[in-house]
Backbone as CSV, one residue per row, in Angstrom:
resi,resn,N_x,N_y,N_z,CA_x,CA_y,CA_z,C_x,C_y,C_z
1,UNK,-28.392,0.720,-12.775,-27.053,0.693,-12.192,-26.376,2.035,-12.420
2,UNK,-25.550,2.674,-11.219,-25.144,4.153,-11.031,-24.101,3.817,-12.659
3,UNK,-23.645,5.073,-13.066,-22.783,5.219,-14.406,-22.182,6.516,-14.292
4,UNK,-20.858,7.043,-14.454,-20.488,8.039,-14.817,-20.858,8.822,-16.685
5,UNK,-21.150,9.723,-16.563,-21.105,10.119,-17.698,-19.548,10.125,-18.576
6,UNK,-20.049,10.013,-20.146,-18.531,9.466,-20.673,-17.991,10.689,-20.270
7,UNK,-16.513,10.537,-20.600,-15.774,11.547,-20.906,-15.665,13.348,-21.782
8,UNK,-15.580,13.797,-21.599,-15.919,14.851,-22.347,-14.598,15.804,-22.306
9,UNK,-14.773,16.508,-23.137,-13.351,17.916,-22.998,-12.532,17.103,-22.484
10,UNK,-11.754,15.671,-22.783,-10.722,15.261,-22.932,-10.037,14.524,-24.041
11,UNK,-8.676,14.634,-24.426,-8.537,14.354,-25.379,-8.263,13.046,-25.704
12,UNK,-8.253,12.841,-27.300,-8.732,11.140,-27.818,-8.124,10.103,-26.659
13,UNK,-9.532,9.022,-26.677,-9.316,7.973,-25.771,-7.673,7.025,-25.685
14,UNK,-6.655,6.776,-25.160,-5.698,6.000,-25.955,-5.950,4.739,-26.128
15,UNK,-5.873,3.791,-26.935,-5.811,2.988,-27.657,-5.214,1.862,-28.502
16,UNK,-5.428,0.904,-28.641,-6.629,-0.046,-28.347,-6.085,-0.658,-26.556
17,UNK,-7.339,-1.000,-25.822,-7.519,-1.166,-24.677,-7.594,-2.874,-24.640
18,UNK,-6.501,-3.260,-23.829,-6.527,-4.732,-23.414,-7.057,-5.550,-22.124
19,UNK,-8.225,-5.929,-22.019,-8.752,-6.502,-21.157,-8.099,-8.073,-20.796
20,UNK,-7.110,-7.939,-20.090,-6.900,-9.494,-19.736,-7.958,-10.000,-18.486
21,UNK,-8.859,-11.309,-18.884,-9.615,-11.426,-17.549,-10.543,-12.810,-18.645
22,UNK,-10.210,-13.971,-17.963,-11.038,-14.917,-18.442,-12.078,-15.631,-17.751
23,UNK,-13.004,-14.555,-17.205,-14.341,-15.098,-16.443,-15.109,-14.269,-18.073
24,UNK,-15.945,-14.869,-18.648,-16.358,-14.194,-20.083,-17.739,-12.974,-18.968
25,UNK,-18.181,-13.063,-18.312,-19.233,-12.288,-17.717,-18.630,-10.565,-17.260
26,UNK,-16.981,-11.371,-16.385,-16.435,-10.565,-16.055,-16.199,-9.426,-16.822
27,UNK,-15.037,-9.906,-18.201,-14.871,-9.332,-19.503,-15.653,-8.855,-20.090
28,UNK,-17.375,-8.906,-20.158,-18.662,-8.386,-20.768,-18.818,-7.383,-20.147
29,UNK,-18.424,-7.093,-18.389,-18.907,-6.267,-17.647,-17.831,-4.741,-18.321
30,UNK,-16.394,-5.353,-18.135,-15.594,-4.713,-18.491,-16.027,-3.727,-19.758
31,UNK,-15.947,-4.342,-20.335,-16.374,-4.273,-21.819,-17.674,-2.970,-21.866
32,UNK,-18.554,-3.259,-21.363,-19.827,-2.586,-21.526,-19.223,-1.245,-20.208
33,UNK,-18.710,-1.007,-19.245,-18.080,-0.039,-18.892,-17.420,1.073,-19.386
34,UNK,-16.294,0.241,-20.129,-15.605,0.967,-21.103,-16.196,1.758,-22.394
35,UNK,-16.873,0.976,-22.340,-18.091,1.722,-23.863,-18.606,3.167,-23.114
36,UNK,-19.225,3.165,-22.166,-19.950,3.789,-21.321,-18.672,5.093,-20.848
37,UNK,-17.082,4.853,-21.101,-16.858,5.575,-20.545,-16.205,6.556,-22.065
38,UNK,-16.511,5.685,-23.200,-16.166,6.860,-24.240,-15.656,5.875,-25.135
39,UNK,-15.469,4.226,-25.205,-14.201,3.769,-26.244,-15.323,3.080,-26.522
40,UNK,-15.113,2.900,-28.017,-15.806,2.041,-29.335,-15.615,0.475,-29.272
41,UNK,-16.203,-0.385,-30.114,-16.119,-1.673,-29.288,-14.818,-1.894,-30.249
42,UNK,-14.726,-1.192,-31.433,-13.354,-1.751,-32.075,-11.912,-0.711,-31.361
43,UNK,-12.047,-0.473,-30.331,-11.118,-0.419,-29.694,-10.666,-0.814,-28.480
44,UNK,-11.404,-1.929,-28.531,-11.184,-2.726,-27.366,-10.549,-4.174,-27.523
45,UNK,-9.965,-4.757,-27.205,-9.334,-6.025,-26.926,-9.116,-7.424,-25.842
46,UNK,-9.224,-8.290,-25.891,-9.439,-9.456,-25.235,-8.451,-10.414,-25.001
47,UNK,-7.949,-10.650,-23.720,-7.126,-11.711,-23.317,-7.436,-12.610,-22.388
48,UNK,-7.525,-14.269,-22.754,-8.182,-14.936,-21.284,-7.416,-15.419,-21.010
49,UNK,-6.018,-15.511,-21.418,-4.885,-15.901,-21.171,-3.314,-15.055,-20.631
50,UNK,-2.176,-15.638,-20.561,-1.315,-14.576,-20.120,-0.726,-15.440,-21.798
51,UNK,-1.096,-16.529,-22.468,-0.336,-16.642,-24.083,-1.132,-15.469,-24.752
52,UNK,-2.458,-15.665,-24.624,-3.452,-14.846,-25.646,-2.788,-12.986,-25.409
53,UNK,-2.661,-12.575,-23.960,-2.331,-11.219,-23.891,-0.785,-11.203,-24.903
54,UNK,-0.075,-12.173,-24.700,1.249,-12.137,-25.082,1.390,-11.657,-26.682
55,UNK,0.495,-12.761,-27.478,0.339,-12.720,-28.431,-0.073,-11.143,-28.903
56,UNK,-1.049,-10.940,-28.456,-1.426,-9.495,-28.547,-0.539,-8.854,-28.216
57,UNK,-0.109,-8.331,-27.738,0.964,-7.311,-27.144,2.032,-7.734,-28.744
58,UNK,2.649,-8.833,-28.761,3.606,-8.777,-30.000,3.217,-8.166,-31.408
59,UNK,1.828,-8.509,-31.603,0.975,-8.217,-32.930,0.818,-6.677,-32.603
60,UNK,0.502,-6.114,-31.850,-0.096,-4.992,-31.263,0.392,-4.084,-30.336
61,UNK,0.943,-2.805,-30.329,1.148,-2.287,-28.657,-0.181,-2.257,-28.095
62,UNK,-0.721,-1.927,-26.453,-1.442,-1.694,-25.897,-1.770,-0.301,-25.442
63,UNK,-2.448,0.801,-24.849,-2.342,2.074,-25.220,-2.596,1.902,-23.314
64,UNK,-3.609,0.546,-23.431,-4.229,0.650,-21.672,-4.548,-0.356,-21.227
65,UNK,-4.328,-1.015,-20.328,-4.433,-2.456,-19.912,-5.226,-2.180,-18.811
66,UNK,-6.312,-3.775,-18.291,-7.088,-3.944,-17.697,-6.779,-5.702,-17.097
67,UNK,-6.097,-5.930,-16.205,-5.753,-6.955,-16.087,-6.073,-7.768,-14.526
68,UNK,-6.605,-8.865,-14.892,-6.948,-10.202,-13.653,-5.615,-10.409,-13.397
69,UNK,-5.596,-10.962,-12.089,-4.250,-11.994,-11.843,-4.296,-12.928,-11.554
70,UNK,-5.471,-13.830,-11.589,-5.572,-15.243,-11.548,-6.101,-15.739,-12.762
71,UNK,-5.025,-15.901,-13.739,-4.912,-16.707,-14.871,-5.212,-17.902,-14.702
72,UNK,-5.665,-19.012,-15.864,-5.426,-19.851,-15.790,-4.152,-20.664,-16.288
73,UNK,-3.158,-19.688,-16.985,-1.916,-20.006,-17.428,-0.944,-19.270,-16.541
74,UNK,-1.170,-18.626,-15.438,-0.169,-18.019,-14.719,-0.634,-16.582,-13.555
75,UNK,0.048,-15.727,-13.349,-0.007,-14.948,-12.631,-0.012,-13.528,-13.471
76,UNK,-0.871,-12.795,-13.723,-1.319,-11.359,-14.395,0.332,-10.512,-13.753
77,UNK,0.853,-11.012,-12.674,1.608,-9.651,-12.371,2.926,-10.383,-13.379
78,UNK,2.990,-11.410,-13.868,4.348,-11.009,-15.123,3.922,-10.409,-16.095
79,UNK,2.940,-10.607,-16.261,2.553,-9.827,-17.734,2.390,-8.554,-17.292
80,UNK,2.166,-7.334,-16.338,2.577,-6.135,-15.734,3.656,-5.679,-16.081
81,UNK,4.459,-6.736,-15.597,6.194,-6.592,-15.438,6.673,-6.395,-17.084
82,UNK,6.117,-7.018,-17.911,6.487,-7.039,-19.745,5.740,-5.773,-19.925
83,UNK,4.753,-5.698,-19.595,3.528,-4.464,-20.112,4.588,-3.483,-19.854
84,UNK,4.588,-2.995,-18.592,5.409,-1.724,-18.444,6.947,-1.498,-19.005
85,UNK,7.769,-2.897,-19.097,8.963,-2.651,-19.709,9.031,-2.087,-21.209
86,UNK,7.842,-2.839,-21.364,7.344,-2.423,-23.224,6.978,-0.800,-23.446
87,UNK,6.336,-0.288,-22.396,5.690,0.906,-22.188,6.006,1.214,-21.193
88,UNK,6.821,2.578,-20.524,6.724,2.903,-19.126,5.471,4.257,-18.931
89,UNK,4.669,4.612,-19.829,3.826,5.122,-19.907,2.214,4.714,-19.457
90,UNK,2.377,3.377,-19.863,0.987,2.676,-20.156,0.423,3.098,-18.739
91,UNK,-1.086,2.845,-18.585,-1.923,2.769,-18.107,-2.376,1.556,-17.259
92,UNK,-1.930,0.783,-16.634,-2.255,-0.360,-15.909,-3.012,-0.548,-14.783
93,UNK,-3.980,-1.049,-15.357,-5.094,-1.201,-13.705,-5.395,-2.520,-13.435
94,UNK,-5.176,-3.423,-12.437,-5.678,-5.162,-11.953,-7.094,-4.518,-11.397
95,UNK,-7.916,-5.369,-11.739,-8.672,-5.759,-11.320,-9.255,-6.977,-11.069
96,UNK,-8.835,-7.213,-9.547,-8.761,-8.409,-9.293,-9.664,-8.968,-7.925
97,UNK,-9.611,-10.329,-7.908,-10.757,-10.477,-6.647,-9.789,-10.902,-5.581
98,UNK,-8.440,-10.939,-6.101,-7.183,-11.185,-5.117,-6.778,-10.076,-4.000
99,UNK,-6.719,-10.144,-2.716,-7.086,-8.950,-1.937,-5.485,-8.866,-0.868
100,UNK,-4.902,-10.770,-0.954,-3.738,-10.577,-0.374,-2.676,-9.386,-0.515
101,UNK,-1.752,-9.111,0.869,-0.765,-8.909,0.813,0.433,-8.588,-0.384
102,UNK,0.875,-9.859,-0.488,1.380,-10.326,-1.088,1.181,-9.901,-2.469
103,UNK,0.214,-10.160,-3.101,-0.416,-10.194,-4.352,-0.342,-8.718,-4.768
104,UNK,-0.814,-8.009,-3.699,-1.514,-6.339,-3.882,0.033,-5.937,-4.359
105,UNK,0.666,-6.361,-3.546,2.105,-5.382,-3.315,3.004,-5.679,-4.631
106,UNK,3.281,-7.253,-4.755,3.687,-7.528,-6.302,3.396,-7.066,-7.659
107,UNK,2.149,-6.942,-7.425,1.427,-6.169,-8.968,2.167,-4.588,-8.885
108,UNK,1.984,-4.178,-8.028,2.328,-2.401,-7.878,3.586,-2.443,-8.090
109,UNK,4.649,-3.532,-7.368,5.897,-3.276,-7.847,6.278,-3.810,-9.037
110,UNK,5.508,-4.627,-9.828,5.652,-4.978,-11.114,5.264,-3.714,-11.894
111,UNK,4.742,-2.987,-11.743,4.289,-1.564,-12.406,2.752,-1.409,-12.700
112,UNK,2.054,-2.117,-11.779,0.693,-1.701,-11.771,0.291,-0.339,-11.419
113,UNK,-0.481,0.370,-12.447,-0.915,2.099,-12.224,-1.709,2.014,-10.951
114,UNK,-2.896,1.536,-10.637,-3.662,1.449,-9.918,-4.221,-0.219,-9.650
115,UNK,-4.383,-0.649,-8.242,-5.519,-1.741,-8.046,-6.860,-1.905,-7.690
116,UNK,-7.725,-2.588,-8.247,-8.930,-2.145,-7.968,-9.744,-3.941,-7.571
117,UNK,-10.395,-4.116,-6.717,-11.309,-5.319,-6.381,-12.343,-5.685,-7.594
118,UNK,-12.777,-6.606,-7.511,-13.506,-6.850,-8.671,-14.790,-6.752,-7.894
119,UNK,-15.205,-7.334,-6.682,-16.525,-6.172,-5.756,-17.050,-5.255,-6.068
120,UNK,-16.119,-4.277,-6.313,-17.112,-3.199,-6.699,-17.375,-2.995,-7.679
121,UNK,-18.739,-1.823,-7.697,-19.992,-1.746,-8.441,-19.338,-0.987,-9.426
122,UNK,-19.420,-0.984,-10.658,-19.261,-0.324,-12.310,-18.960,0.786,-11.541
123,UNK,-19.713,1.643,-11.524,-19.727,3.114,-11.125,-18.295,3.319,-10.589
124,UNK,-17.546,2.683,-9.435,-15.715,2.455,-8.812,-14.990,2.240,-9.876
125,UNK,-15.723,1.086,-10.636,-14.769,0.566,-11.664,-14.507,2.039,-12.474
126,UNK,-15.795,2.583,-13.160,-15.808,3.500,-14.057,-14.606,4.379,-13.788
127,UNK,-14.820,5.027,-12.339,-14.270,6.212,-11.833,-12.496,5.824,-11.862
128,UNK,-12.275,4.395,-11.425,-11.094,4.248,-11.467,-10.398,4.150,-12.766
129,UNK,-11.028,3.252,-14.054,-10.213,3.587,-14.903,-9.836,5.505,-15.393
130,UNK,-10.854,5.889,-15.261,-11.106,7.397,-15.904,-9.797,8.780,-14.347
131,UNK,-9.616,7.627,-13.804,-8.710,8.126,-12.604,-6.814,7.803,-13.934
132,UNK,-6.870,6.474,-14.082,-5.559,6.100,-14.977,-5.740,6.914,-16.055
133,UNK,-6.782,7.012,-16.677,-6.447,7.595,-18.065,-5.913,9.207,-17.886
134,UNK,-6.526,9.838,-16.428,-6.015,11.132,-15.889,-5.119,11.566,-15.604
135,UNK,-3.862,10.437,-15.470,-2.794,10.330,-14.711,-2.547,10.050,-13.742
136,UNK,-3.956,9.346,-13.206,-4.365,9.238,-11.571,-3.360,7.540,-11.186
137,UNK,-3.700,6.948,-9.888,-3.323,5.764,-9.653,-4.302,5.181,-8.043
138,UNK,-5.386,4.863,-8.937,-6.193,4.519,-8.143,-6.311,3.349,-7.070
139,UNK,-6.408,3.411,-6.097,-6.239,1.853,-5.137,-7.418,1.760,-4.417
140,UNK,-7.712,0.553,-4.701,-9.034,0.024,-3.899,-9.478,0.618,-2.259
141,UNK,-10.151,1.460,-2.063,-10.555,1.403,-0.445,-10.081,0.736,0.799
142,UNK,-10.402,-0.681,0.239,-9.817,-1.574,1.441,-8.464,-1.984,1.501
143,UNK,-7.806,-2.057,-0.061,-6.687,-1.932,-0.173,-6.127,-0.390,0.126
144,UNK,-6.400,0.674,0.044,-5.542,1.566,1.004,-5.544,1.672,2.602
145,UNK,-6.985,1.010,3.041,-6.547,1.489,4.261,-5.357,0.223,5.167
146,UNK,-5.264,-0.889,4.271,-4.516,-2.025,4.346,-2.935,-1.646,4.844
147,UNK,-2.804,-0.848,3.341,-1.617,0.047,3.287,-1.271,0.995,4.273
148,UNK,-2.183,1.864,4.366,-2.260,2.859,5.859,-1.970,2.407,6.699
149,UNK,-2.213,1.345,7.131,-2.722,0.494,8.475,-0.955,0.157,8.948
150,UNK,-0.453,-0.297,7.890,1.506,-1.086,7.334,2.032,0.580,8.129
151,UNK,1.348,1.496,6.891,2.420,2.822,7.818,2.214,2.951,9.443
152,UNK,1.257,2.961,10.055,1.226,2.995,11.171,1.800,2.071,12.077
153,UNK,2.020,0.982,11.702,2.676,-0.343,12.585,3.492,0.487,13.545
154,UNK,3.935,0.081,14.936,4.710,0.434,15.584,6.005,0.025,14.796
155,UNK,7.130,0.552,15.107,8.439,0.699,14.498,9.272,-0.878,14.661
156,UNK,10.157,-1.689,14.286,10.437,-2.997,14.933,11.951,-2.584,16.206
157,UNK,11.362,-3.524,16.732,11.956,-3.432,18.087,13.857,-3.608,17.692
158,UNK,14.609,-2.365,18.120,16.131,-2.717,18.267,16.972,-3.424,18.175
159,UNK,17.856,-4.351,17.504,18.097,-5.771,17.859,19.038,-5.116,19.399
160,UNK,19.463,-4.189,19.206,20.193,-3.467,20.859,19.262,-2.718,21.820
161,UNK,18.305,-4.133,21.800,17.285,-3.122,22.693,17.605,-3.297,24.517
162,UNK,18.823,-4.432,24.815,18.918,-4.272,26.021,19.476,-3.434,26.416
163,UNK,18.250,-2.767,27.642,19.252,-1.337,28.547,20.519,-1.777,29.309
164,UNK,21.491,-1.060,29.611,22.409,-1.071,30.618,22.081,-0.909,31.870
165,UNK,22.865,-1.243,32.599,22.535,-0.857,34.367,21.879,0.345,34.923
166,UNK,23.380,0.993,34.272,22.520,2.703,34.209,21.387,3.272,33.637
167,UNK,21.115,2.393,32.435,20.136,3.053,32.161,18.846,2.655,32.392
168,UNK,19.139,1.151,32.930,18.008,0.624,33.831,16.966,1.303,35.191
169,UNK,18.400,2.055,36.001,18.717,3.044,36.875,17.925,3.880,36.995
170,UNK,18.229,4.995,35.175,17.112,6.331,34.811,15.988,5.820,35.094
171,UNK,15.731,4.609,33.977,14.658,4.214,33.519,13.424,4.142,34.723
172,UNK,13.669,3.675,36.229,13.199,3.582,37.253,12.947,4.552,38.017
173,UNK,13.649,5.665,37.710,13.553,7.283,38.319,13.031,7.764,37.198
174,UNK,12.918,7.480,35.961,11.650,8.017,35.355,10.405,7.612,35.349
175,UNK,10.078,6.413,36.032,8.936,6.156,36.322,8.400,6.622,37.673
176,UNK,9.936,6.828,38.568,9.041,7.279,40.036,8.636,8.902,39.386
177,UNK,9.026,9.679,38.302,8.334,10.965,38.305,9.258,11.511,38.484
178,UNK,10.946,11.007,38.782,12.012,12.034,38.758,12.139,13.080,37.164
179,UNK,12.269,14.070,37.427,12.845,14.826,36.628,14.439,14.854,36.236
180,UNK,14.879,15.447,35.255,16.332,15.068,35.196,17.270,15.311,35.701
181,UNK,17.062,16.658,36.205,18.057,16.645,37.358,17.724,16.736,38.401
182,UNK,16.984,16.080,38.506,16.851,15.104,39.986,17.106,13.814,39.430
183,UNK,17.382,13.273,38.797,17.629,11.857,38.679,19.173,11.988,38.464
184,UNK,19.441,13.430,37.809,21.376,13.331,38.342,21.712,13.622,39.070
185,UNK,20.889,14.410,40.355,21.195,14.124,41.688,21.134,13.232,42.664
186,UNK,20.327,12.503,42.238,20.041,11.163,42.697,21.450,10.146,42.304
187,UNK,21.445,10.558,41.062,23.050,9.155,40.827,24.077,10.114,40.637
188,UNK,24.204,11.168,41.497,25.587,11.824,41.038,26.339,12.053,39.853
189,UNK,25.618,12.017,38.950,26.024,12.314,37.524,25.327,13.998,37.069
190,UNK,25.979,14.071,35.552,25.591,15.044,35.339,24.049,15.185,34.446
191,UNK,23.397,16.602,34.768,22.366,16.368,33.833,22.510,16.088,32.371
192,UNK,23.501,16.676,31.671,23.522,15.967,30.550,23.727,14.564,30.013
193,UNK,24.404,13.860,30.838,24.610,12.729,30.815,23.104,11.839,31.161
194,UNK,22.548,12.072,32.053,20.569,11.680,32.226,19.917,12.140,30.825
195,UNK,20.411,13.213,30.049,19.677,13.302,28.657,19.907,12.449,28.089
196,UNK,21.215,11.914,28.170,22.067,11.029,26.899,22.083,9.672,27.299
197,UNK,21.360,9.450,28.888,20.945,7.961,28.490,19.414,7.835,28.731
198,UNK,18.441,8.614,28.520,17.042,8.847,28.007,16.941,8.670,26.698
199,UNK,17.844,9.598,25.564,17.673,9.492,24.460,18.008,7.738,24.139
200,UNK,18.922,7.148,25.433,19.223,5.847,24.559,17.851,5.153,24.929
201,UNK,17.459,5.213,26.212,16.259,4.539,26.175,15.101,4.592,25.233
202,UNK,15.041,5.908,24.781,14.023,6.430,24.245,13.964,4.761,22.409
203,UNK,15.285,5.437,22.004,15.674,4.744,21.115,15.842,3.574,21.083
204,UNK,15.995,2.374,22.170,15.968,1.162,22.693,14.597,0.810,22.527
205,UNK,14.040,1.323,22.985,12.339,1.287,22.806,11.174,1.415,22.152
206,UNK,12.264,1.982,20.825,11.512,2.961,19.500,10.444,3.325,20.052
207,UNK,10.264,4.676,21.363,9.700,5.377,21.665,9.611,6.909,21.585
208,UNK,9.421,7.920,21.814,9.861,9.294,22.352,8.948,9.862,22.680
209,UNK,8.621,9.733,23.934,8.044,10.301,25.390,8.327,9.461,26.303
210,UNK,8.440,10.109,27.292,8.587,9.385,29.050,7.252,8.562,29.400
211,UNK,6.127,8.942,28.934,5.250,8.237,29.001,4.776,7.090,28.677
212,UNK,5.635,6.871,26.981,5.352,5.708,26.099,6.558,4.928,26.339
213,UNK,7.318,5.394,27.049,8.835,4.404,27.612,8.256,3.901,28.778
214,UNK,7.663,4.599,29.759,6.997,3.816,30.743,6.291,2.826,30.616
215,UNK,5.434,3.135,29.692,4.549,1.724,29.061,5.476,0.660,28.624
216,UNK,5.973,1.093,27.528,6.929,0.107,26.722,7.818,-0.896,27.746
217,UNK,8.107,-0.190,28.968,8.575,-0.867,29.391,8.120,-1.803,30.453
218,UNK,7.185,-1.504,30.923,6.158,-2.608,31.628,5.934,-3.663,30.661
219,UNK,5.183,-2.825,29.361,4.867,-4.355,28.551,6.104,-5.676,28.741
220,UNK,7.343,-4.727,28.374,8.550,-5.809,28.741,8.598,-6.584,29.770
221,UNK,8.259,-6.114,30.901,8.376,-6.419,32.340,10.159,-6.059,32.567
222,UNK,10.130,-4.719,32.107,11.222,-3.996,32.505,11.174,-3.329,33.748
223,UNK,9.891,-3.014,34.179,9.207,-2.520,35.715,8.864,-3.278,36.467
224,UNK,8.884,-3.256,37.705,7.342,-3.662,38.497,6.334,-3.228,38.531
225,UNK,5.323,-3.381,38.745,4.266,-2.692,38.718,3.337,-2.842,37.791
């Protein structure tokens, strides 16, 4: 199985490291990673609970957390939310097989450093914790392009997205291919005034081009055609 080499020319590991995650195979995997990436087994720590992490955390600060969010006593992202209030420094990475929405986005705003799938192979895992301990904030693949995907959404539609008469008017002489002033010669207005109800269309439409208003507005069945 692929492995990063440990750490090197960086300085001492921080410490002791809290694995919340009560699948025991899971936690072994963890476990034998972390060794692999430079930390001793007596600096490592175990939670299969969100009481057991609790407990720990009171007895103990945490230096770096490694946390599931499907507890069997609750949801990993409150214990995030305590982790980081306790520490706004710490190191927090989920690793989780939870891939929702919902879930992804709660942990991060609870103060998760990075999220990572439990899918992938040691070698991701490796790279991602050794990403937190860098200062990094690593996010799963499929969870970024998830995220990416949110930025790109088209914009939400106006609640003032109905045009006016007039600007119904433009809107139809910009589809026959009028230019603007020809479309204020056409309605006897001025050309600036054809800018200033383009820009409203434009903005009605959360568009900006004549091209993507044309569309936009067929999709509506703001056209014929």
């Amino acid at each position: 199985m692929d492995t990063a080499p440990p750490l090197t020319g960086e300085p001492t590991l921080p410490s002791p490291v809290l694995i919340v995650e009560d699948d025991p195979l899971i936690r072994r995997r963890l476990e034998r990673i972390l060794r692999q990436v430079g930390y001793h087994p007596d600096m490592l720590c175990h939670a299969a609970s969100l009481a057991e992490a609790r407990q720990h955390q009171a007895a103990q600060s945490t230096a770096l957390a490694l946390v599931d969010l499907g507890l069997p006593d609750g949801n990993g992202t409150a214990l995030i939310a305590e982790l980081r209030a306790a520490d706004p420094t710490m190191g927090i990475l989920v690793i989780s097989a939870w891939s929702t929405e919902d879930a992804i986005m709660a942990a991060l705003r609870a103060g998760a450093t990075g999220y990572l799938l439990k899918e992938r192979d040691d070698l991701e895992v490796s790279l991602s914790i050794r990403s937190v301990l860098r200062g990094g904030a690593p996010i799963d693949p499929f969870i970024a392009r998830r995220l990416i995907g949110e930025l790109y959404r088209a914009p939400p539609v106006s609640e003032d997205a109905t045009l006016s008469a007039r600007e119904g008017e433009v809107l139809l002489l910009v589809a026959d291919g009028l230019s603007n002033r020809e479309i204020a010669e056409r309605l006897h207005i001025s050309r600036y005034t054809v800018e200033s109800h383009v820009k409203h269309i434009y903005r009605k439409l959360a568009v900006s081009s004549r091209v993507r208003a044309i569309s936009e507005a067929r999709s509506r069945g703001l056209l014929d055609g």
